[in-house]
Amino acid sequence: MSAPAGPTNHRSRRRAAAPSRGGDPPTQRGAVPDAPDITATSAATPCPGDGEPDGSPPPGAQSGGDTESSEFVEAPRPLYTAGGIAAATSAAIGLAVLTTLTLIGWVAAPHASFGVEIPDVFRLVVQAWLVGHLAGFAIPGGDVAMLPLGLVVLPGLVLYRSGRWLARSCELPRVRHVFQAALAIAGPYAAIAGTLALTAHTELVQPSMPQALAAGFAVAYVAGGLGVLRQLLIDKDIARRRLLRLMPRRPRSLLLGSVNAAGLLLAAGLTLFLAGLVANAGEAAAVTSQLRPGIVGGILLLILQLLYLPNAVIFGMSYAAGPGFAVGAETIVAPTGVSYGQLPQLPMLAALPEEGPAPLVSLIALAAPFLAGAVGGWRTLRTAPTPVSEAAPLWGLACGAVTGVVCAALALLAGGPLGAQRLAVVGPSAWQVGAAVAIQVGVVAAIAGWITNWVIYRRQRRATSGAVTSEADPEIASDAEGDLPTPVAEGKEDAGEAGAQTPLPPRRGSRLRELAQRMSLRSVWPRLRRGGSTVQGQETAPDAAEDAESTELFGISYEADPQQEPPTAPVPDEGTAGAASVTYLAARRQERGN
């Protein structure tokens, strides 16, 4: 007897039921068996929508002689049911891990450190779980909101795995359903976080339920959604590099430009922090020796600083942007100057510069926003150039605005109060960082975007002009120098029309030459001749001349007189064209008046 299928995707678990050697052969599709055996049926239950296009079961799902050789196939679960299961499982796993670690510490350490009663231990576990989701809490005299961003990695990994399980358990036909699947996980998870925040209240620590709801929803939506997306890409055999092509052209260009600009700013912040820590390595070692943490304490101290590393990188980014950051009330660490008092004993704080003027070497980081703007504008317009040159700087400004919003959000997450009195203000100002980044990056991105767009179209016009000049007559090619094609409007490349081109209007000189040729007397004179025209030097038949009732000249019709002989004078040259036309028209009007 074969074992039941494991927890894999229902598409991969769908296998044909292999008949035994002594059983009857499978029935052909569409054929009616002469003597159906109702006792020998397949144990496999196909998922809705599976099978052949005509509605028949898939091959191999027909009855066989031995039912023990068939494998059971689980039907896909409802999306929101699976989302609730995934959310509850993720929260339970996180709480179980924290409970185990806390109980070990409670048993090994004196009970006064954690509380005598077991309920106090579980409240501490719930509080630690909420801190891992960046949910702030209140303490006597102040709030604690500056939490290590590295803690989000722990619940994020659990939610990521739960998202992949959800994608394997449910039927998600298209990639765009990842948003619905992420919502199915984030909703129940936020409800669990809010409920735990209410149960973890103590006299000293009071978690914020609104922050728990918002933080739980955001972490679950992002991490769970990434897990669902990853599993869908694997199941549908879609490369990750093709994922961006599913987005519209213009949002894709703004996303790539903003990500490149924000990434350069974060890289500048990381460089500042590491350079400061290396320059003051002796001071960091002295602080560590004063703490005397021991082996276990040293490991815990190292883990704590690694968890605060993302905060330090964002602090460095704020310094490079200009506003800087605070390490307490009435303190500032910025390119304009450094002023702070006594700091907590933490080795990573040795990376801060000394009080007074900012080091000259650190001022090099002020070029990071301009470099980020140049790269962001180049990336934005290179991904989606615009045929309207005046619009290119606007898209560069949009890239700077999006980058400013991203940096402001990061500054808001990295900073916050750490208690009362002096530590009530720690970190950068979100609105100052966002405004500074948006202005600096936006202006440079506008210039870089305009230059990039101009270079792209100039190269294309040169290539097209060279092709026209090499294939056309020299005189025609000289007149067509300005008649160069431009790319199609935005969005055409997604429909398979990337190679189509729309010609530019011809230059004014070519239009004037064409209009002068049409208005010349040599082309107008045959219309003024009575009785028709000549073909190859021979006059047309008289009946054909009589049938012509009028000849139109510039919108005015002049009737021809059939009794009068057509003029035999030669066509005058262009020098006397105006006088001849006026004389002829005056004579015709006089004849009509008589």
XYZ file of N, CA and C in Angstrom, residues 222-435:
642
model
N 3.466 42.020 4.415
C 4.688 42.044 3.609
C 5.348 40.672 3.587
N 5.602 40.094 4.771
C 6.314 38.816 4.826
C 5.472 37.675 4.249
N 4.194 37.609 4.627
C 3.341 36.568 4.072
C 3.147 36.721 2.578
N 2.993 37.955 2.110
C 2.848 38.168 0.681
C 4.078 37.754 -0.097
N 5.258 38.028 0.448
C 6.480 37.585 -0.229
C 6.562 36.063 -0.304
N 6.127 35.383 0.756
C 6.121 33.927 0.713
C 5.160 33.383 -0.325
N 3.980 33.965 -0.412
C 3.015 33.529 -1.430
C 3.556 33.779 -2.827
N 4.147 34.943 -3.026
C 4.689 35.278 -4.346
C 5.810 34.330 -4.738
N 6.670 34.027 -3.805
C 7.776 33.118 -4.107
C 7.265 31.739 -4.517
N 6.272 31.221 -3.821
C 5.753 29.903 -4.148
C 5.027 29.917 -5.498
N 4.315 30.992 -5.802
C 3.644 31.077 -7.099
C 4.649 31.125 -8.247
N 5.741 31.837 -8.060
C 6.760 31.878 -9.109
C 7.377 30.504 -9.337
N 7.538 29.743 -8.259
C 8.088 28.390 -8.408
C 7.081 27.483 -9.106
N 5.823 27.531 -8.694
C 4.815 26.641 -9.279
C 4.560 26.935 -10.749
N 4.558 28.203 -11.118
C 4.263 28.589 -12.498
C 5.513 28.734 -13.341
N 6.671 28.419 -12.780
C 7.941 28.444 -13.513
C 8.168 29.825 -14.138
N 8.075 30.862 -13.321
C 8.289 32.241 -13.759
C 9.584 32.739 -13.122
N 10.478 33.255 -13.934
C 11.730 33.800 -13.414
C 11.465 35.097 -12.647
N 12.255 35.327 -11.621
C 12.056 36.529 -10.816
C 12.347 37.801 -11.603
N 13.250 37.723 -12.566
C 13.566 38.910 -13.339
C 12.415 39.324 -14.247
N 11.505 38.395 -14.536
C 10.345 38.720 -15.360
C 9.210 39.329 -14.554
N 9.357 39.378 -13.246
C 8.261 39.855 -12.407
C 8.005 41.340 -12.625
N 9.062 42.131 -12.812
C 8.883 43.557 -13.008
C 8.185 43.873 -14.321
N 8.298 42.980 -15.296
C 7.654 43.230 -16.582
C 6.134 43.158 -16.497
N 5.627 42.586 -15.421
C 4.180 42.539 -15.254
C 3.611 43.891 -14.846
N 4.462 44.791 -14.359
C 3.995 46.105 -13.951
C 3.873 47.024 -15.160
N 3.001 48.035 -15.099
C 2.977 49.042 -16.166
C 4.324 49.744 -16.284
N 4.555 50.320 -17.455
C 5.879 50.861 -17.760
C 6.261 52.018 -16.847
N 5.399 52.995 -16.669
C 5.755 54.174 -15.900
C 5.913 53.872 -14.408
N 4.973 53.141 -13.751
C 5.233 52.777 -12.349
C 6.490 51.944 -12.179
N 6.787 51.094 -13.151
C 8.015 50.302 -13.055
C 9.252 51.192 -13.079
N 9.247 52.211 -13.928
C 10.405 53.105 -13.998
C 10.573 53.898 -12.701
N 9.471 54.377 -12.119
C 9.565 55.099 -10.855
C 10.036 54.187 -9.727
N 9.568 52.949 -9.730
C 9.994 52.006 -8.691
C 11.486 51.738 -8.784
N 11.980 51.471 -9.986
C 13.403 51.180 -10.141
C 14.254 52.401 -9.802
N 13.835 53.585 -10.252
C 14.603 54.776 -9.938
C 14.641 55.080 -8.455
N 13.511 54.957 -7.774
C 13.464 55.240 -6.334
C 14.246 54.199 -5.542
N 14.158 52.950 -5.933
C 14.910 51.907 -5.220
C 16.408 52.126 -5.375
N 16.852 52.489 -6.572
C 18.278 52.757 -6.769
C 18.733 53.959 -5.952
N 17.932 55.026 -5.936
C 18.314 56.214 -5.172
C 18.335 55.928 -3.667
N 17.286 55.278 -3.156
C 17.253 54.964 -1.724
C 18.357 53.983 -1.342
N 18.665 53.043 -2.227
C 19.751 52.106 -1.943
C 21.103 52.786 -1.826
N 21.356 53.777 -2.683
C 22.613 54.516 -2.571
C 22.686 55.313 -1.274
N 21.576 55.894 -0.855
C 21.575 56.630 0.408
C 21.824 55.707 1.596
N 21.198 54.533 1.574
C 21.430 53.575 2.659
C 22.867 53.062 2.645
N 23.429 52.881 1.450
C 24.835 52.465 1.373
C 25.753 53.541 1.948
N 25.422 54.807 1.705
C 26.213 55.891 2.298
C 26.102 55.878 3.823
N 24.888 55.607 4.348
C 24.728 55.519 5.796
C 25.513 54.379 6.406
N 25.518 53.219 5.750
C 26.291 52.081 6.248
C 27.787 52.375 6.221
N 28.232 53.046 5.164
C 29.655 53.398 5.080
C 30.059 54.352 6.190
N 29.206 55.325 6.488
C 29.508 56.263 7.575
C 29.616 55.539 8.914
N 28.679 54.639 9.189
C 28.694 53.942 10.473
C 29.930 53.056 10.605
N 30.232 52.275 9.568
C 31.386 51.384 9.649
C 32.690 52.168 9.729
N 32.780 53.273 8.989
C 34.000 54.075 9.054
C 34.194 54.676 10.446
N 33.107 55.170 11.046
C 33.217 55.711 12.396
C 33.560 54.650 13.415
N 32.997 53.433 13.247
C 33.287 52.361 14.207
C 34.726 51.887 14.081
N 35.255 51.819 12.859
C 36.645 51.404 12.677
C 37.596 52.466 13.213
N 37.246 53.740 12.982
C 38.124 54.818 13.457
C 38.178 54.876 14.979
N 37.108 54.492 15.658
C 37.050 54.537 17.126
C 36.960 53.123 17.716
N 37.647 52.175 17.085
C 37.601 50.790 17.562
C 38.171 50.665 18.975
N 39.177 51.449 19.301
C 39.745 51.378 20.645
C 38.744 51.791 21.700
N 37.986 52.830 21.452
C 36.972 53.254 22.414
C 35.884 52.205 22.583
N 35.474 51.546 21.474
C 34.468 50.487 21.565
C 34.979 49.311 22.389
N 36.238 48.956 22.232
C 36.812 47.862 23.029
C 36.881 48.243 24.501
N 37.172 49.504 24.789
C 37.235 49.945 26.189
C 35.864 49.877 26.855
N 34.816 50.256 26.125
C 33.461 50.174 26.690
C 33.068 48.725 26.940
N 33.445 47.825 26.040
C 33.116 46.406 26.224
C 33.834 45.827 27.442
N 35.077 46.207 27.635
C 35.812 45.705 28.803
C 35.255 46.260 30.107
N 34.742 47.470 30.090
C 34.131 48.024 31.295
C 32.840 47.306 31.662
N 32.107 46.858 30.651
C 30.852 46.145 30.937
C 31.107 44.752 31.496
N 32.197 44.092 31.114
C 32.525 42.733 31.562
C 31.328 41.791 31.379
N 30.884 41.584 30.142
C 29.686 40.762 29.955
C 29.932 39.266 30.101
N 31.179 38.808 29.956
C 31.419 37.376 29.971
C 31.142 36.773 28.596
N 31.202 35.442 28.554
C 31.019 34.773 27.258
C 29.562 34.851 26.819
N 28.658 34.424 27.681
C 27.238 34.431 27.306
C 26.743 35.871 27.148
N 27.122 36.726 28.096
C 26.712 38.121 27.987
C 27.302 38.813 26.772
N 28.532 38.448 26.418
C 29.136 39.032 25.220
C 28.392 38.644 23.958
N 27.945 37.374 23.911
C 27.172 36.940 22.745
C 25.851 37.695 22.666
N 25.202 37.828 23.828
C 23.935 38.565 23.846
C 24.134 40.033 23.484
N 25.226 40.640 23.954
C 25.512 42.033 23.616
C 25.760 42.192 22.110
N 26.456 41.241 21.526
C 26.700 41.287 20.092
C 25.399 41.151 19.299
N 24.522 40.242 19.755
C 23.237 40.071 19.073
C 22.399 41.345 19.169
N 22.420 41.979 20.354
C 21.657 43.211 20.524
C 22.140 44.305 19.568
N 23.449 44.436 19.410
C 23.973 45.459 18.509
C 23.686 45.119 17.042
N 23.693 43.854 16.703
C 23.340 43.479 15.341
C 21.868 43.780 15.047
N 21.018 43.616 16.072
C 19.607 43.934 15.873
C 19.395 45.437 15.685
N 20.255 46.250 16.293
C 20.154 47.705 16.133
C 20.948 48.231 14.929
N 21.598 47.355 14.189
C 22.373 47.789 13.029
C 21.514 48.489 11.974
N 20.309 48.004 11.607
C 19.492 48.774 10.650
C 19.170 50.178 11.132
N 18.928 50.339 12.430
C 18.697 51.694 12.950
C 19.910 52.581 12.743
N 21.110 52.031 12.981
C 22.331 52.822 12.819
C 22.541 53.209 11.358
N 22.202 52.321 10.429
C 22.354 52.639 9.007
C 21.427 53.784 8.612
N 20.201 53.768 9.105
C 19.252 54.846 8.791
C 19.698 56.152 9.444
N 20.296 56.090 10.630
C 20.843 57.288 11.255
C 21.940 57.890 10.370
N 22.817 57.029 9.844
C 23.859 57.517 8.952
C 23.294 58.110 7.673
N 22.228 57.522 7.133
C 21.575 58.087 5.949
C 21.026 59.483 6.249
N 20.455 59.677 7.427
C 19.947 60.992 7.810
C 21.078 62.008 7.929
N 22.241 61.576 8.398
C 23.402 62.466 8.460
C 23.842 62.880 7.060
N 23.870 61.923 6.127
C 24.273 62.238 4.756
C 23.257 63.135 4.063
N 21.976 63.009 4.413
C 20.947 63.855 3.805
C 21.004 65.285 4.305
N 21.572 65.526 5.491
C 21.697 66.887 5.995
C 21.080 67.130 7.352
N 19.829 66.695 7.620
C 19.224 67.011 8.929
C 19.914 66.356 10.111
N 20.538 65.193 9.933
C 21.182 64.506 11.037
C 20.176 63.825 11.950
N 20.585 63.557 13.187
C 19.729 62.840 14.134
C 20.079 63.288 15.543
N 19.215 62.902 16.472
C 19.397 63.244 17.887
C 19.630 61.968 18.687
N 20.396 62.094 19.750
C 20.630 60.984 20.675
C 20.147 61.365 22.065
N 19.186 62.234 22.126
C 18.609 62.680 23.379
C 18.034 64.066 23.196
N 17.366 64.530 24.220
C 16.772 65.863 24.158
C 17.864 66.921 24.054
N 17.642 67.899 23.160
C 18.548 69.019 22.940
C 19.940 68.558 22.518
N 20.002 67.529 21.702
C 21.266 67.054 21.138
C 21.116 66.998 19.622
N 22.246 66.987 18.931
C 22.229 66.943 17.482
C 23.547 66.341 16.994
N 23.440 65.496 15.996
C 24.605 64.954 15.291
C 24.332 65.177 13.816
N 24.966 66.199 13.240
C 24.686 66.600 11.865
C 25.945 67.193 11.261
N 25.958 67.385 9.937
C 27.134 68.025 9.316
C 27.377 69.435 9.807
N 26.370 70.099 10.341
C 26.549 71.455 10.861
C 27.239 71.489 12.216
N 27.294 70.369 12.921
C 27.933 70.324 14.224
C 27.446 69.137 15.027
N 28.193 68.789 16.062
C 27.884 67.642 16.909
C 27.816 68.124 18.344
N 26.673 67.813 19.006
C 26.489 68.217 20.394
C 25.642 67.170 21.095
N 26.225 66.510 22.068
C 25.497 65.538 22.874
C 26.184 65.444 24.233
N 25.463 64.967 25.189
C 25.994 64.839 26.549
C 26.451 63.419 26.825
N 26.085 62.938 28.007
C 26.482 61.600 28.402
C 25.626 60.577 27.669
N 26.266 59.527 27.173
C 25.597 58.502 26.386
C 25.578 57.187 27.150
N 24.625 56.300 26.851
C 24.648 54.971 27.464
C 25.894 54.204 27.049
N 26.300 53.287 27.889
C 27.483 52.495 27.592
C 27.102 51.358 26.637
N 27.301 51.621 25.371
C 27.038 50.647 24.316
C 28.178 50.754 23.312
N 28.866 49.663 23.028
C 30.054 49.752 22.161
C 29.784 50.380 20.800
N 28.615 50.153 20.215
C 28.361 50.685 18.881
C 28.218 52.207 18.881
N 27.979 52.826 20.020
C 27.888 54.286 20.087
C 29.251 54.957 19.953
N 30.320 54.166 19.956
C 31.645 54.744 19.734
C 31.805 55.261 18.311
N 30.913 54.874 17.409
C 30.979 55.365 16.032
C 30.593 56.829 15.912
N 29.988 57.426 16.943
C 29.604 58.827 16.877
C 30.851 59.711 16.882
N 30.831 60.803 16.116
C 31.988 61.710 16.124
C 32.066 62.482 17.442
N 33.218 63.058 17.689
C 33.398 63.837 18.905
C 32.613 65.146 18.818
N 32.311 65.689 19.982
C 31.542 66.924 20.023
C 32.348 68.080 19.432
N 31.624 68.967 18.764
C 32.261 70.098 18.104
C 31.918 70.107 16.626
N 32.762 70.696 15.811
C 32.511 70.685 14.367
C 32.557 69.264 13.816
N 31.772 69.032 12.790
C 31.747 67.708 12.175
C 33.073 67.427 11.486
N 33.552 66.197 11.517
C 34.810 65.875 10.825
C 34.714 66.179 9.333
N 35.825 66.681 8.803
C 35.825 67.032 7.384
C 35.634 65.822 6.496
N 36.141 64.678 6.924
C 36.002 63.479 6.102
C 34.535 63.076 5.979
N 33.778 63.295 7.055
C 32.369 62.898 7.009
C 31.545 63.766 6.068
N 32.062 64.963 5.722
C 31.314 65.844 4.820
C 31.280 65.309 3.395
N 32.132 64.344 3.087
C 32.076 63.727 1.756
C 30.736 63.037 1.544
N 30.144 62.581 2.640
C 28.853 61.892 2.524
C 27.746 62.815 2.043
N 27.950 64.136 2.089
C 26.914 65.053 1.618
C 26.694 64.954 0.113
N 27.651 64.359 -0.597
C 27.470 64.164 -2.041
C 26.564 62.986 -2.353
N 26.213 62.184 -1.349
C 25.397 60.985 -1.606
C 24.016 61.324 -2.171
N 23.278 62.332 -1.645
C 21.967 62.626 -2.243
C 22.044 63.051 -3.702
N 23.095 63.801 -4.077
C 23.229 64.222 -5.473
C 23.570 63.040 -6.378
N 24.430 62.159 -5.891
C 24.731 60.958 -6.660
C 23.494 60.068 -6.785
N 22.739 59.966 -5.689
C 21.507 59.168 -5.741
C 20.501 59.772 -6.708
N 20.406 61.112 -6.762
C 19.508 61.744 -7.709
C 19.914 61.493 -9.144
N 21.224 61.556 -9.423
C 21.682 61.291 -10.790
C 21.373 59.862 -11.219
N 21.631 58.918 -10.331
C 21.354 57.522 -10.674
C 19.847 57.272 -10.782
N 19.071 57.861 -9.866
C 17.625 57.664 -9.925
C 16.998 58.257 -11.176
N 17.404 59.482 -11.556
C 16.871 60.074 -12.777
C 17.279 59.314 -14.020
N 18.544 58.872 -14.053
C 18.999 58.081 -15.199
C 18.214 56.782 -15.315
N 18.001 56.108 -14.195
C 17.297 54.833 -14.240
C 15.829 55.019 -14.613
N 15.210 56.076 -14.119
C 13.799 56.300 -14.395
C 13.547 56.548 -15.873
N 14.319 57.451 -16.486
C 14.095 57.781 -17.897
C 14.707 56.760 -18.838
N 15.688 56.022 -18.397
C 16.215 54.964 -19.248
C 15.222 53.817 -19.358
N 14.510 53.535 -18.282
C 13.508 52.467 -18.330
C 12.307 52.865 -19.165
N 11.877 54.123 -19.060
C 10.681 54.572 -19.790
C 10.919 55.984 -20.307
N 11.632 56.148 -21.438
C 11.806 57.488 -22.006
C 10.487 58.045 -22.511
N 10.375 59.357 -22.489
C 9.140 60.002 -22.918
C 9.399 60.794 -24.192
N 8.485 60.746 -25.169
C 8.682 61.512 -26.404
C 8.556 63.008 -26.201
N 7.967 63.459 -25.105
C 7.837 64.882 -24.800
C 9.006 65.264 -23.897
N 9.943 66.039 -24.443
C 11.145 66.362 -23.677
C 10.838 67.189 -22.442
N 9.765 67.997 -22.475
C 9.422 68.806 -21.310
C 8.932 67.972 -20.138
N 8.469 66.752 -20.406
C 7.970 65.893 -19.327
C 9.072 65.124 -18.625
N 10.251 65.020 -19.223
C 11.333 64.245 -18.610
C 11.746 64.799 -17.251
N 11.950 66.121 -17.087
C 12.285 66.608 -15.733
C 11.193 66.356 -14.712
N 9.942 66.337 -15.151
C 8.860 66.083 -14.197
C 8.937 64.665 -13.640
N 9.293 63.723 -14.484
C 9.435 62.345 -13.984
C 10.639 62.234 -13.055
N 11.680 63.030 -13.293
C 12.794 63.058 -12.344
C 12.384 63.609 -10.994
N 11.567 64.668 -11.012
C 11.054 65.200 -9.743
C 10.168 64.174 -9.034
N 9.386 63.431 -9.797
C 8.552 62.383 -9.187
C 9.408 61.306 -8.537
N 10.509 60.960 -9.174
C 11.432 59.978 -8.568
C 11.980 60.504 -7.248
N 12.342 61.794 -7.198
C 12.827 62.365 -5.952
C 11.773 62.395 -4.866
N 10.517 62.678 -5.256
C 9.444 62.708 -4.264
C 9.200 61.324 -3.670
N 9.198 60.299 -4.512
C 8.989 58.928 -4.010
C 10.141 58.515 -3.103
N 11.365 58.873 -3.495
C 12.520 58.549 -2.649
C 12.434 59.258 -1.302
N 11.963 60.512 -1.306
C 11.793 61.223 -0.049
C 10.770 60.577 0.862
N 9.676 60.092 0.296
C 8.664 59.413 1.106
C 9.231 58.130 1.714
N 10.003 57.388 0.933
C 10.597 56.142 1.446
C 11.570 56.437 2.591
N 12.417 57.440 2.421
C 13.383 57.776 3.470
C 12.687 58.306 4.722
N 11.604 59.060 4.544
C 10.862 59.536 5.712
C 10.248 58.376 6.491
N 9.714 57.382 5.773
C 9.151 56.212 6.449
C 10.227 55.440 7.206
N 11.410 55.300 6.619
C 12.496 54.603 7.307
C 12.945 55.364 8.547
N 13.033 56.691 8.447
C 13.413 57.488 9.611
C 12.380 57.387 10.722
N 11.110 57.301 10.353
C 10.062 57.171 11.364
C 10.150 55.839 12.093
N 10.499 54.768 11.371
C 10.619 53.454 12.000
C 11.876 53.349 12.862
N 12.960 54.010 12.441
C 14.232 53.836 13.153
C 14.307 54.623 14.447
N 13.588 55.742 14.531
C 13.688 56.588 15.718
C 12.500 56.436 16.644
N 12.515 57.249 17.710
C 11.436 57.219 18.685
C 11.973 57.390 20.092
N 11.096 57.556 21.029
C 11.543 57.724 22.424
C 12.038 56.412 23.018
N 12.935 56.554 23.987
C 13.457 55.397 24.724
C 13.189 55.514 26.219
N 12.214 56.292 26.571
C 11.884 56.468 27.976
C 11.463 57.909 28.230
N 11.743 58.354 29.420
C 11.327 59.699 29.836
C 12.521 60.622 29.883
N 12.218 61.914 30.044
C 13.196 62.979 30.244
C 14.194 63.051 29.076
N 15.454 62.739 29.330
C 16.482 63.002 28.317
C 16.365 62.090 27.104
N 15.935 60.871 27.281
C 15.836 59.928 26.174
C 14.463 59.961 25.503
N 13.731 61.028 25.702
C 12.414 61.122 25.080
C 12.502 61.407 23.586
N 13.648 61.895 23.100
C 13.837 62.199 21.677
C 15.118 61.509 21.223
N 14.977 60.498 20.402
C 16.121 59.766 19.856
C 15.820 59.461 18.391
N 16.792 59.748 17.549
C 16.632 59.425 16.139
C 16.426 60.645 15.265
N 16.295 60.452 13.966
C 16.112 61.571 13.040
C 14.667 62.034 12.992
N 14.485 63.244 12.491
C 13.147 63.786 12.269
C 12.653 63.307 10.907
N 11.523 62.648 10.893
C 11.042 62.024 9.654
C 10.735 63.066 8.590
N 10.041 64.139 8.949
C 9.652 65.101 7.928
C 10.841 65.892 7.405
N 11.816 66.163 8.256
C 13.005 66.867 7.787
C 13.825 66.006 6.823
N 13.983 64.737 7.167
C 14.724 63.840 6.275
C 13.989 63.683 4.942
N 12.676 63.496 4.994
C 11.916 63.335 3.755
C 11.983 64.564 2.866
N 11.857 65.756 3.459
C 11.908 66.978 2.657
C 13.291 67.193 2.060
